[in-house]
Amino acid sequence: MHIDLPLTLLGGLSPVTFMKRHWQKKPLVIRQAIPGFSAPLERAELFDLAAQDDVQSRLVIQTPEVAATPWRLKQGPFARKALPALKKPGWTLLVQSVDLYDARVRALRDQFRFVPDARLDDVMVSYASDGGGVGPHFDSYDVFLLQAHGQRRWRIGRQKNLDLQPGMPLKILAQFEPEQEFVLDPGDMLYLPPRYAHDGVAIGECMTYSIGFRAPGAGELAQEVLQRLAEQALDEVGDALYRDPYQTAQGHAARIPAELAQFAQLALEKALHDPLATQRALGEYLTEPKAQVWFQGTATGLNPTQDVRLDRRTTMLYDDAHVFINGESFLASGRDAALMRVLADEHALSALDVRKLSAGARGLLKDWVEAGWVYLQG
Ligand code: SIN
Ligand code: CO
């Protein structure tokens, strides 16, 4: 991707300028971000997805006539019959991670790869009947809201008061103070930074695609990395026993000896001292497949005359020392590292490049093909 050329998707801004001016900072409305956009997914296809048990979906129904519970939330899967009638106003169906199930939606998501893959989360697709929406709320992460079908009226505000209405099954702002309003048509898109208040209401039936991001929490990362480091601690630190030939006789037997505390501290530092181990744990965590993803293995192996391509559910990342794929890490250097990085960035590697890999790296690639993580093409 040419990150300094203007992109229609970003209203003529280059990715460089967009990231500088808007990302995590301020909203942007982009008219005809995708000119003549025709939504890849039909309503019926979305409903079929919502009926599958390995697909995460939610149904939000507005019941303003019931003062105590004006919002109802149900978790999927939903048989077609379980969804309200299309003519009934005020309901919306939200289907998560549609990019895992549909190649066209995955291709759409890939247009946003000017943001690091480690930050992209999923594409959620929503269908709303007339007047449907999820209420005024804020999200914790950045989002691009692409209008796919029909029209939606958005109202947004940069309010600081993000208190929520108590007792609701979904996040509804206690006080919504919209400052701007616009109606999006198919192909129009709204970017919102985290914690920006918004409310989107369908005008007639409509479909909206949310290209959503993830931002790991500091505590979450510490926990995940430490868990992985803990598994390797014995190898890293060894199992030498604490020795205390200089221990003096103690009048207060219950006190933990300071030397023992220091011994523990040193062991911990040793377990943490290898920066490569931390990077490895991080990369493994960031490429861990989502819970609902499973791969179908094959006995195909590699064919030196065929290109290879990442399966759309595969996550592949790299750092200076490793390549990571679906929760596994491999040290890589030299030509192998350069070629593996092409595979991670481009999601494909030509047959010519595959032949340039060392025997060891080709062996890995063969394992990944057999695991269903990578497939042969052409
Ligand atoms: C929707 O698509 O209905 C909701 C998207 C959002 O407001 O985050
Ligand atoms: Co939202």
CSV table of C-alpha atoms and ligand atoms in Angstrom, one decimal:
chain,number,residue,atom,x,y,z
A,1,MET,CA,0.0,0.0,0.0
A,2,HIS,CA,1.3,3.5,-0.9
A,3,ILE,CA,0.7,5.2,2.4
A,4,ASP,CA,1.5,8.7,1.2
A,5,LEU,CA,-0.9,8.7,-1.8
A,6,PRO,CA,-4.4,10.1,-1.5
A,7,LEU,CA,-7.0,7.4,-1.0
A,8,THR,CA,-10.7,7.7,-2.0
A,9,LEU,CA,-11.4,5.5,1.0
A,10,LEU,CA,-10.2,8.3,3.2
A,11,GLY,CA,-11.9,11.1,1.4
A,12,GLY,CA,-8.7,12.0,-0.5
A,13,LEU,CA,-6.4,12.0,2.5
A,14,SER,CA,-3.4,9.8,2.4
A,15,PRO,CA,-3.1,7.1,5.1
A,16,VAL,CA,-0.2,9.1,6.5
A,17,THR,CA,-2.3,12.3,6.8
A,18,PHE,CA,-5.3,10.4,8.1
A,19,MET,CA,-3.3,8.8,10.9
A,20,LYS,CA,-1.7,12.1,11.8
A,21,ARG,CA,-4.9,14.2,11.9
A,22,HIS,CA,-7.7,11.8,12.8
A,23,TRP,CA,-6.7,8.4,14.2
A,24,GLN,CA,-7.5,8.3,17.9
A,25,LYS,CA,-8.2,12.1,17.7
A,26,LYS,CA,-11.2,13.3,15.7
A,27,PRO,CA,-14.1,12.0,13.6
A,28,LEU,CA,-14.2,12.1,9.8
A,29,VAL,CA,-17.2,11.8,7.5
A,30,ILE,CA,-16.2,10.5,4.1
A,31,ARG,CA,-18.8,10.8,1.4
A,32,GLN,CA,-18.5,8.0,-1.2
A,33,ALA,CA,-15.5,6.4,0.5
A,34,ILE,CA,-16.3,3.5,-1.8
A,35,PRO,CA,-18.0,5.0,-4.8
A,36,GLY,CA,-21.0,3.0,-6.1
A,37,PHE,CA,-20.5,0.6,-3.2
A,38,SER,CA,-22.6,-2.5,-3.6
A,39,ALA,CA,-22.7,-4.4,-0.3
A,40,PRO,CA,-21.0,-7.8,-0.7
A,41,LEU,CA,-23.5,-9.5,1.6
A,42,GLU,CA,-27.2,-9.9,1.0
A,43,ARG,CA,-29.6,-9.6,3.9
A,44,ALA,CA,-30.5,-13.3,3.6
A,45,GLU,CA,-26.8,-14.3,3.8
A,46,LEU,CA,-26.3,-12.3,7.0
A,47,PHE,CA,-29.4,-14.0,8.5
A,48,ASP,CA,-27.9,-17.4,7.5
A,49,LEU,CA,-24.7,-16.5,9.3
A,50,ALA,CA,-26.6,-15.4,12.4
A,51,ALA,CA,-28.2,-18.9,12.5
A,52,GLN,CA,-24.8,-20.7,12.8
A,53,ASP,CA,-23.7,-21.6,16.3
A,54,ASP,CA,-20.0,-20.8,15.7
A,55,VAL,CA,-20.9,-17.2,14.7
A,56,GLN,CA,-21.3,-14.6,17.3
A,57,SER,CA,-24.5,-12.6,16.9
A,58,ARG,CA,-26.8,-10.3,18.9
A,59,LEU,CA,-30.3,-9.0,18.5
A,60,VAL,CA,-31.3,-5.6,19.9
A,61,ILE,CA,-35.0,-4.8,20.1
A,62,GLN,CA,-36.3,-1.4,21.1
A,63,THR,CA,-39.4,-1.5,23.2
A,64,PRO,CA,-40.0,2.1,24.1
A,65,GLU,CA,-43.5,1.3,25.3
A,66,VAL,CA,-42.0,-0.7,28.2
A,67,ALA,CA,-40.5,2.1,30.3
A,68,ALA,CA,-38.5,-0.2,32.6
A,69,THR,CA,-36.8,-2.1,29.7
A,70,PRO,CA,-36.8,0.1,26.6
A,71,TRP,CA,-33.9,-2.1,25.2
A,72,ARG,CA,-33.9,-5.8,24.9
A,73,LEU,CA,-30.7,-7.8,24.0
A,74,LYS,CA,-30.6,-11.4,22.9
A,75,GLN,CA,-27.5,-13.5,22.1
A,76,GLY,CA,-27.5,-15.7,18.9
A,77,PRO,CA,-27.6,-18.0,17.2
A,78,PHE,CA,-31.0,-17.1,15.7
A,79,ALA,CA,-33.0,-19.3,13.5
A,80,ARG,CA,-34.7,-17.2,10.8
A,81,LYS,CA,-38.0,-17.7,12.6
A,82,ALA,CA,-36.5,-16.2,15.8
A,83,LEU,CA,-35.9,-12.8,14.1
A,84,PRO,CA,-38.7,-10.2,14.2
A,85,ALA,CA,-40.6,-9.5,11.0
A,86,LEU,CA,-38.9,-7.2,8.6
A,87,LYS,CA,-41.8,-4.9,8.7
A,88,LYS,CA,-41.6,-4.5,12.5
A,89,PRO,CA,-39.6,-1.3,13.2
A,90,GLY,CA,-36.9,-0.8,15.8
A,91,TRP,CA,-34.8,-3.9,15.8
A,92,THR,CA,-31.2,-4.6,14.7
A,93,LEU,CA,-29.2,-7.8,14.2
A,94,LEU,CA,-25.4,-7.5,14.7
A,95,VAL,CA,-23.1,-10.2,13.4
A,96,GLN,CA,-19.5,-10.2,14.6
A,97,SER,CA,-16.3,-11.2,12.6
A,98,VAL,CA,-18.0,-11.6,9.3
A,99,ASP,CA,-14.5,-11.2,7.7
A,100,LEU,CA,-13.7,-14.7,8.9
A,101,TYR,CA,-16.6,-16.2,6.9
A,102,ASP,CA,-16.8,-14.2,3.7
A,103,ALA,CA,-13.9,-13.6,1.4
A,104,ARG,CA,-15.4,-10.3,0.0
A,105,VAL,CA,-15.8,-8.9,3.5
A,106,ARG,CA,-12.2,-10.0,4.2
A,107,ALA,CA,-11.1,-8.1,1.1
A,108,LEU,CA,-12.9,-5.0,2.4
A,109,ARG,CA,-11.2,-5.3,5.7
A,110,ASP,CA,-7.8,-5.5,3.9
A,111,GLN,CA,-8.4,-2.0,2.5
A,112,PHE,CA,-7.7,-0.8,6.1
A,113,ARG,CA,-4.3,-2.3,6.4
A,114,PHE,CA,-2.6,1.1,6.7
A,115,VAL,CA,-3.3,0.4,10.4
A,116,PRO,CA,-1.1,-2.4,11.8
A,117,ASP,CA,-2.7,-5.9,11.6
A,118,ALA,CA,-2.1,-6.2,15.3
A,119,ARG,CA,-4.7,-3.4,15.8
A,120,LEU,CA,-7.4,-4.6,13.4
A,121,ASP,CA,-10.1,-6.7,15.0
A,122,ASP,CA,-13.0,-7.6,12.8
A,123,VAL,CA,-15.8,-6.5,10.5
A,124,MET,CA,-19.2,-6.5,12.2
A,125,VAL,CA,-22.2,-6.3,10.0
A,126,SER,CA,-25.5,-5.0,11.2
A,127,TYR,CA,-29.0,-5.2,9.7
A,128,ALA,CA,-31.6,-2.8,11.1
A,129,SER,CA,-35.3,-2.5,10.4
A,130,ASP,CA,-36.7,1.1,10.1
A,131,GLY,CA,-35.7,3.1,13.2
A,132,GLY,CA,-33.4,0.4,14.4
A,133,GLY,CA,-30.1,1.0,16.2
A,134,VAL,CA,-28.2,0.2,19.4
A,135,GLY,CA,-28.9,3.5,21.1
A,136,PRO,CA,-26.6,6.4,22.0
A,137,HIS,CA,-23.3,4.9,23.3
A,138,PHE,CA,-19.6,5.0,23.0
A,139,ASP,CA,-17.1,2.3,22.0
A,140,SER,CA,-13.7,1.8,23.6
A,141,TYR,CA,-12.0,1.3,20.2
A,142,ASP,CA,-11.6,3.2,16.9
A,143,VAL,CA,-14.2,2.3,14.3
A,144,PHE,CA,-15.0,2.9,10.6
A,145,LEU,CA,-18.8,2.7,10.1
A,146,LEU,CA,-19.4,2.1,6.4
A,147,GLN,CA,-22.9,2.4,5.2
A,148,ALA,CA,-23.6,-0.7,3.0
A,149,HIS,CA,-27.2,-0.6,2.2
A,150,GLY,CA,-30.0,2.0,2.8
A,151,GLN,CA,-29.6,5.1,4.9
A,152,ARG,CA,-28.6,5.7,8.5
A,153,ARG,CA,-28.8,9.0,10.5
A,154,TRP,CA,-25.8,9.5,12.7
A,155,ARG,CA,-25.7,11.9,15.6
A,156,ILE,CA,-22.3,12.3,17.3
A,157,GLY,CA,-20.8,14.3,20.1
A,158,ARG,CA,-17.5,14.7,21.9
A,159,GLN,CA,-19.0,14.8,25.4
A,160,LYS,CA,-16.9,14.0,28.4
A,161,ASN,CA,-19.7,12.6,30.5
A,162,LEU,CA,-19.9,9.0,29.5
A,163,ASP,CA,-22.1,7.8,32.4
A,164,LEU,CA,-24.4,5.0,31.4
A,165,GLN,CA,-28.1,4.4,32.1
A,166,PRO,CA,-28.2,1.9,34.9
A,167,GLY,CA,-29.8,-1.5,34.6
A,168,MET,CA,-29.8,-1.6,30.8
A,169,PRO,CA,-28.7,-4.8,29.0
A,170,LEU,CA,-26.5,-2.7,26.6
A,171,LYS,CA,-24.4,0.4,27.0
A,172,ILE,CA,-26.8,3.4,26.7
A,173,LEU,CA,-25.5,6.9,27.6
A,174,ALA,CA,-27.4,8.5,30.5
A,175,GLN,CA,-27.2,11.8,28.8
A,176,PHE,CA,-26.5,12.1,25.1
A,177,GLU,CA,-25.4,15.5,23.8
A,178,PRO,CA,-25.1,15.3,20.0
A,179,GLU,CA,-23.3,18.1,18.2
A,180,GLN,CA,-23.4,16.9,14.6
A,181,GLU,CA,-25.8,15.0,12.5
A,182,PHE,CA,-25.6,13.5,9.1
A,183,VAL,CA,-27.3,10.9,7.0
A,184,LEU,CA,-25.0,8.3,5.4
A,185,ASP,CA,-25.9,6.7,2.0
A,186,PRO,CA,-24.4,3.5,0.7
A,187,GLY,CA,-20.6,3.9,0.2
A,188,ASP,CA,-20.4,6.8,2.8
A,189,MET,CA,-18.3,6.2,5.9
A,190,LEU,CA,-17.8,7.7,9.4
A,191,TYR,CA,-14.6,7.3,11.3
A,192,LEU,CA,-14.9,7.6,15.1
A,193,PRO,CA,-12.1,7.6,17.6
A,194,PRO,CA,-12.5,5.7,20.9
A,195,ARG,CA,-15.0,7.0,23.4
A,196,TYR,CA,-16.8,9.3,21.0
A,197,ALA,CA,-20.5,9.4,21.7
A,198,HIS,CA,-22.7,8.3,18.8
A,199,ASP,CA,-26.1,7.1,17.8
A,200,GLY,CA,-27.0,5.6,14.4
A,201,VAL,CA,-30.7,5.2,13.5
A,202,ALA,CA,-31.8,3.4,10.4
A,203,ILE,CA,-34.0,5.3,7.9
A,204,GLY,CA,-35.9,2.5,6.4
A,205,GLU,CA,-34.1,-0.8,6.5
A,206,CYS,CA,-30.3,-0.5,6.4
A,207,MET,CA,-27.0,-2.4,6.7
A,208,THR,CA,-23.8,-1.0,8.2
A,209,TYR,CA,-20.4,-2.5,8.3
A,210,SER,CA,-18.2,-1.7,11.3
A,211,ILE,CA,-14.5,-2.1,10.7
A,212,GLY,CA,-13.4,-2.4,14.3
A,213,PHE,CA,-10.1,-2.3,16.0
A,214,ARG,CA,-8.7,-3.9,19.2
A,215,ALA,CA,-6.4,-2.3,21.7
A,216,PRO,CA,-5.0,-4.7,24.3
A,217,GLY,CA,-5.0,-3.5,27.9
A,218,ALA,CA,-1.7,-3.2,29.8
A,219,GLY,CA,-2.9,-5.7,32.4
A,220,GLU,CA,-4.2,-8.1,29.8
A,221,LEU,CA,-0.8,-8.1,28.0
A,222,ALA,CA,1.1,-8.5,31.2
A,223,GLN,CA,-1.0,-11.5,32.2
A,224,GLU,CA,-0.8,-13.1,28.7
A,225,VAL,CA,2.9,-12.6,28.3
A,226,LEU,CA,3.7,-13.7,31.9
A,227,GLN,CA,1.6,-16.8,31.5
A,228,ARG,CA,3.6,-17.8,28.5
A,229,LEU,CA,6.9,-16.9,30.2
A,230,ALA,CA,5.8,-18.9,33.2
A,231,GLU,CA,5.5,-22.0,31.0
A,232,GLN,CA,9.1,-21.7,30.0
A,233,ALA,CA,10.4,-20.5,33.4
A,234,LEU,CA,11.9,-23.8,34.4
A,235,ASP,CA,14.0,-24.1,31.3
A,236,GLU,CA,15.1,-20.5,31.5
A,237,VAL,CA,15.9,-20.4,35.3
A,238,GLY,CA,16.8,-23.9,36.1
A,239,ASP,CA,15.8,-25.7,39.3
A,240,ALA,CA,18.8,-24.9,41.6
A,241,LEU,CA,17.7,-25.2,45.2
A,242,TYR,CA,17.9,-22.3,47.7
A,243,ARG,CA,21.0,-22.8,49.9
A,244,ASP,CA,21.6,-21.0,53.3
A,245,PRO,CA,24.9,-22.2,54.8
A,246,TYR,CA,25.1,-18.8,56.6
A,247,GLN,CA,21.6,-18.9,58.1
A,248,THR,CA,21.9,-17.8,61.7
A,249,ALA,CA,19.7,-19.1,64.5
A,250,GLN,CA,16.4,-17.3,64.6
A,251,GLY,CA,14.3,-16.2,67.6
A,252,HIS,CA,11.4,-15.4,65.3
A,253,ALA,CA,10.9,-18.6,63.3
A,254,ALA,CA,7.9,-17.4,61.3
A,255,ARG,CA,9.8,-14.5,59.6
A,256,ILE,CA,10.6,-15.2,55.9
A,257,PRO,CA,14.4,-14.8,55.5
A,258,ALA,CA,15.4,-11.8,53.5
A,259,GLU,CA,17.9,-14.0,51.5
A,260,LEU,CA,15.0,-16.3,50.5
A,261,ALA,CA,13.0,-13.3,49.2
A,262,GLN,CA,16.1,-12.1,47.3
A,263,PHE,CA,16.6,-15.6,45.8
A,264,ALA,CA,13.0,-15.5,44.6
A,265,GLN,CA,13.5,-12.0,43.1
A,266,LEU,CA,16.6,-13.1,41.3
A,267,ALA,CA,14.8,-16.2,39.8
A,268,LEU,CA,12.1,-13.9,38.6
A,269,GLU,CA,14.5,-11.5,37.0
A,270,LYS,CA,16.2,-14.4,35.3
A,271,ALA,CA,12.9,-15.6,33.9
A,272,LEU,CA,12.1,-12.2,32.6
A,273,HIS,CA,15.6,-11.1,31.5
A,274,ASP,CA,15.5,-12.4,27.9
A,275,PRO,CA,13.8,-9.7,25.8
A,276,LEU,CA,13.4,-12.2,22.9
A,277,ALA,CA,11.3,-14.4,25.2
A,278,THR,CA,9.0,-11.5,25.9
A,279,GLN,CA,8.7,-10.6,22.2
A,280,ARG,CA,8.0,-14.2,21.4
A,281,ALA,CA,5.2,-14.4,24.0
A,282,LEU,CA,3.7,-11.2,22.7
A,283,GLY,CA,3.7,-12.3,19.1
A,284,GLU,CA,2.2,-15.7,20.0
A,285,TYR,CA,-0.6,-14.0,21.9
A,286,LEU,CA,-1.3,-11.5,19.2
A,287,THR,CA,-1.6,-14.2,16.5
A,288,GLU,CA,-3.7,-16.6,18.6
A,289,PRO,CA,-6.8,-17.5,16.5
A,290,LYS,CA,-10.2,-16.3,17.7
A,291,ALA,CA,-12.1,-18.9,19.7
A,292,GLN,CA,-14.5,-19.8,16.9
A,293,VAL,CA,-11.8,-20.4,14.3
A,294,TRP,CA,-10.7,-23.9,13.4
A,295,PHE,CA,-8.8,-25.1,10.4
A,296,GLN,CA,-9.4,-28.1,8.2
A,297,GLY,CA,-6.1,-29.9,7.6
A,298,THR,CA,-5.2,-31.4,4.3
A,299,ALA,CA,-2.6,-33.9,3.1
A,300,THR,CA,-1.7,-31.7,0.1
A,301,GLY,CA,1.8,-30.7,1.0
A,302,LEU,CA,3.7,-28.2,-1.1
A,303,ASN,CA,4.0,-28.0,-4.8
A,304,PRO,CA,7.0,-26.0,-6.1
A,305,THR,CA,5.2,-24.7,-9.1
A,306,GLN,CA,2.3,-23.2,-7.1
A,307,ASP,CA,2.0,-19.9,-5.3
A,308,VAL,CA,0.9,-20.0,-1.7
A,309,ARG,CA,-1.7,-17.8,0.0
A,310,LEU,CA,-2.7,-17.3,3.7
A,311,ASP,CA,-6.1,-18.7,4.6
A,312,ARG,CA,-8.3,-15.6,5.5
A,313,ARG,CA,-8.6,-16.9,9.1
A,314,THR,CA,-4.8,-17.1,9.5
A,315,THR,CA,-3.1,-14.3,11.4
A,316,MET,CA,0.6,-13.9,10.6
A,317,LEU,CA,2.8,-11.2,12.1
A,318,TYR,CA,6.5,-10.6,12.5
A,319,ASP,CA,9.1,-8.7,14.5
A,320,ASP,CA,12.8,-8.3,14.1
A,321,ALA,CA,13.6,-11.8,15.2
A,322,HIS,CA,10.5,-13.9,14.7
A,323,VAL,CA,7.6,-14.8,12.5
A,324,PHE,CA,4.4,-15.6,14.2
A,325,ILE,CA,1.5,-17.6,12.8
A,326,ASN,CA,-1.7,-18.6,14.5
A,327,GLY,CA,-0.2,-18.6,18.0
A,328,GLU,CA,3.2,-20.2,17.1
A,329,SER,CA,6.6,-18.5,16.8
A,330,PHE,CA,9.6,-19.2,14.7
A,331,LEU,CA,13.0,-17.6,14.8
A,332,ALA,CA,13.8,-16.3,11.3
A,333,SER,CA,16.7,-14.5,9.7
A,334,GLY,CA,18.3,-13.7,6.4
A,335,ARG,CA,16.5,-14.6,3.2
A,336,ASP,CA,14.0,-16.8,5.0
A,337,ALA,CA,12.9,-13.9,7.2
A,338,ALA,CA,12.6,-11.6,4.2
A,339,LEU,CA,10.4,-14.0,2.3
A,340,MET,CA,8.3,-14.9,5.3
A,341,ARG,CA,7.7,-11.2,5.9
A,342,VAL,CA,6.5,-10.9,2.3
A,343,LEU,CA,4.0,-13.7,3.0
A,344,ALA,CA,2.8,-11.9,6.2
A,345,ASP,CA,2.5,-8.5,4.5
A,346,GLU,CA,1.1,-9.6,1.2
A,347,HIS,CA,-0.8,-12.7,2.4
A,348,ALA,CA,0.8,-14.5,-0.6
A,349,LEU,CA,4.1,-15.8,-1.8
A,350,SER,CA,5.0,-16.7,-5.4
A,351,ALA,CA,6.1,-20.1,-6.4
A,352,LEU,CA,9.4,-18.6,-7.4
A,353,ASP,CA,9.9,-17.2,-3.8
A,354,VAL,CA,8.8,-20.4,-2.2
A,355,ARG,CA,11.6,-22.1,-4.1
A,356,LYS,CA,14.1,-19.6,-2.6
A,357,LEU,CA,13.2,-20.6,1.0
A,358,SER,CA,15.7,-22.9,2.8
A,359,ALA,CA,14.7,-26.5,3.2
A,360,GLY,CA,13.8,-25.8,6.8
A,361,ALA,CA,11.5,-22.9,6.0
A,362,ARG,CA,9.9,-24.9,3.2
A,363,GLY,CA,9.3,-27.7,5.7
A,364,LEU,CA,7.4,-25.2,7.9
A,365,LEU,CA,5.4,-23.9,5.0
A,366,LYS,CA,4.5,-27.5,4.2
A,367,ASP,CA,3.3,-28.0,7.8
A,368,TRP,CA,1.2,-24.8,7.5
A,369,VAL,CA,-0.4,-26.0,4.2
A,370,GLU,CA,-1.2,-29.4,5.9
A,371,ALA,CA,-2.7,-27.6,8.9
A,372,GLY,CA,-5.0,-25.6,6.5
A,373,TRP,CA,-3.4,-22.2,7.5
A,374,VAL,CA,-2.0,-21.7,4.0
A,375,TYR,CA,-3.2,-22.9,0.7
A,376,LEU,CA,-1.8,-23.5,-2.7
A,377,GLN,CA,-2.9,-21.3,-5.5
A,378,GLY,CA,-2.6,-21.3,-9.3
B,1,SIN,C1,-24.7,-0.7,14.2
B,1,SIN,O1,-24.1,-1.0,13.2
B,1,SIN,O2,-25.9,-0.7,14.3
B,1,SIN,C2,-24.0,-0.1,15.4
B,1,SIN,C3,-22.6,0.3,15.2
B,1,SIN,C4,-22.1,1.2,16.3
B,1,SIN,O3,-22.8,2.2,16.6
B,1,SIN,O4,-21.1,1.0,16.8
B,2,CO,CO,-20.7,2.1,18.3
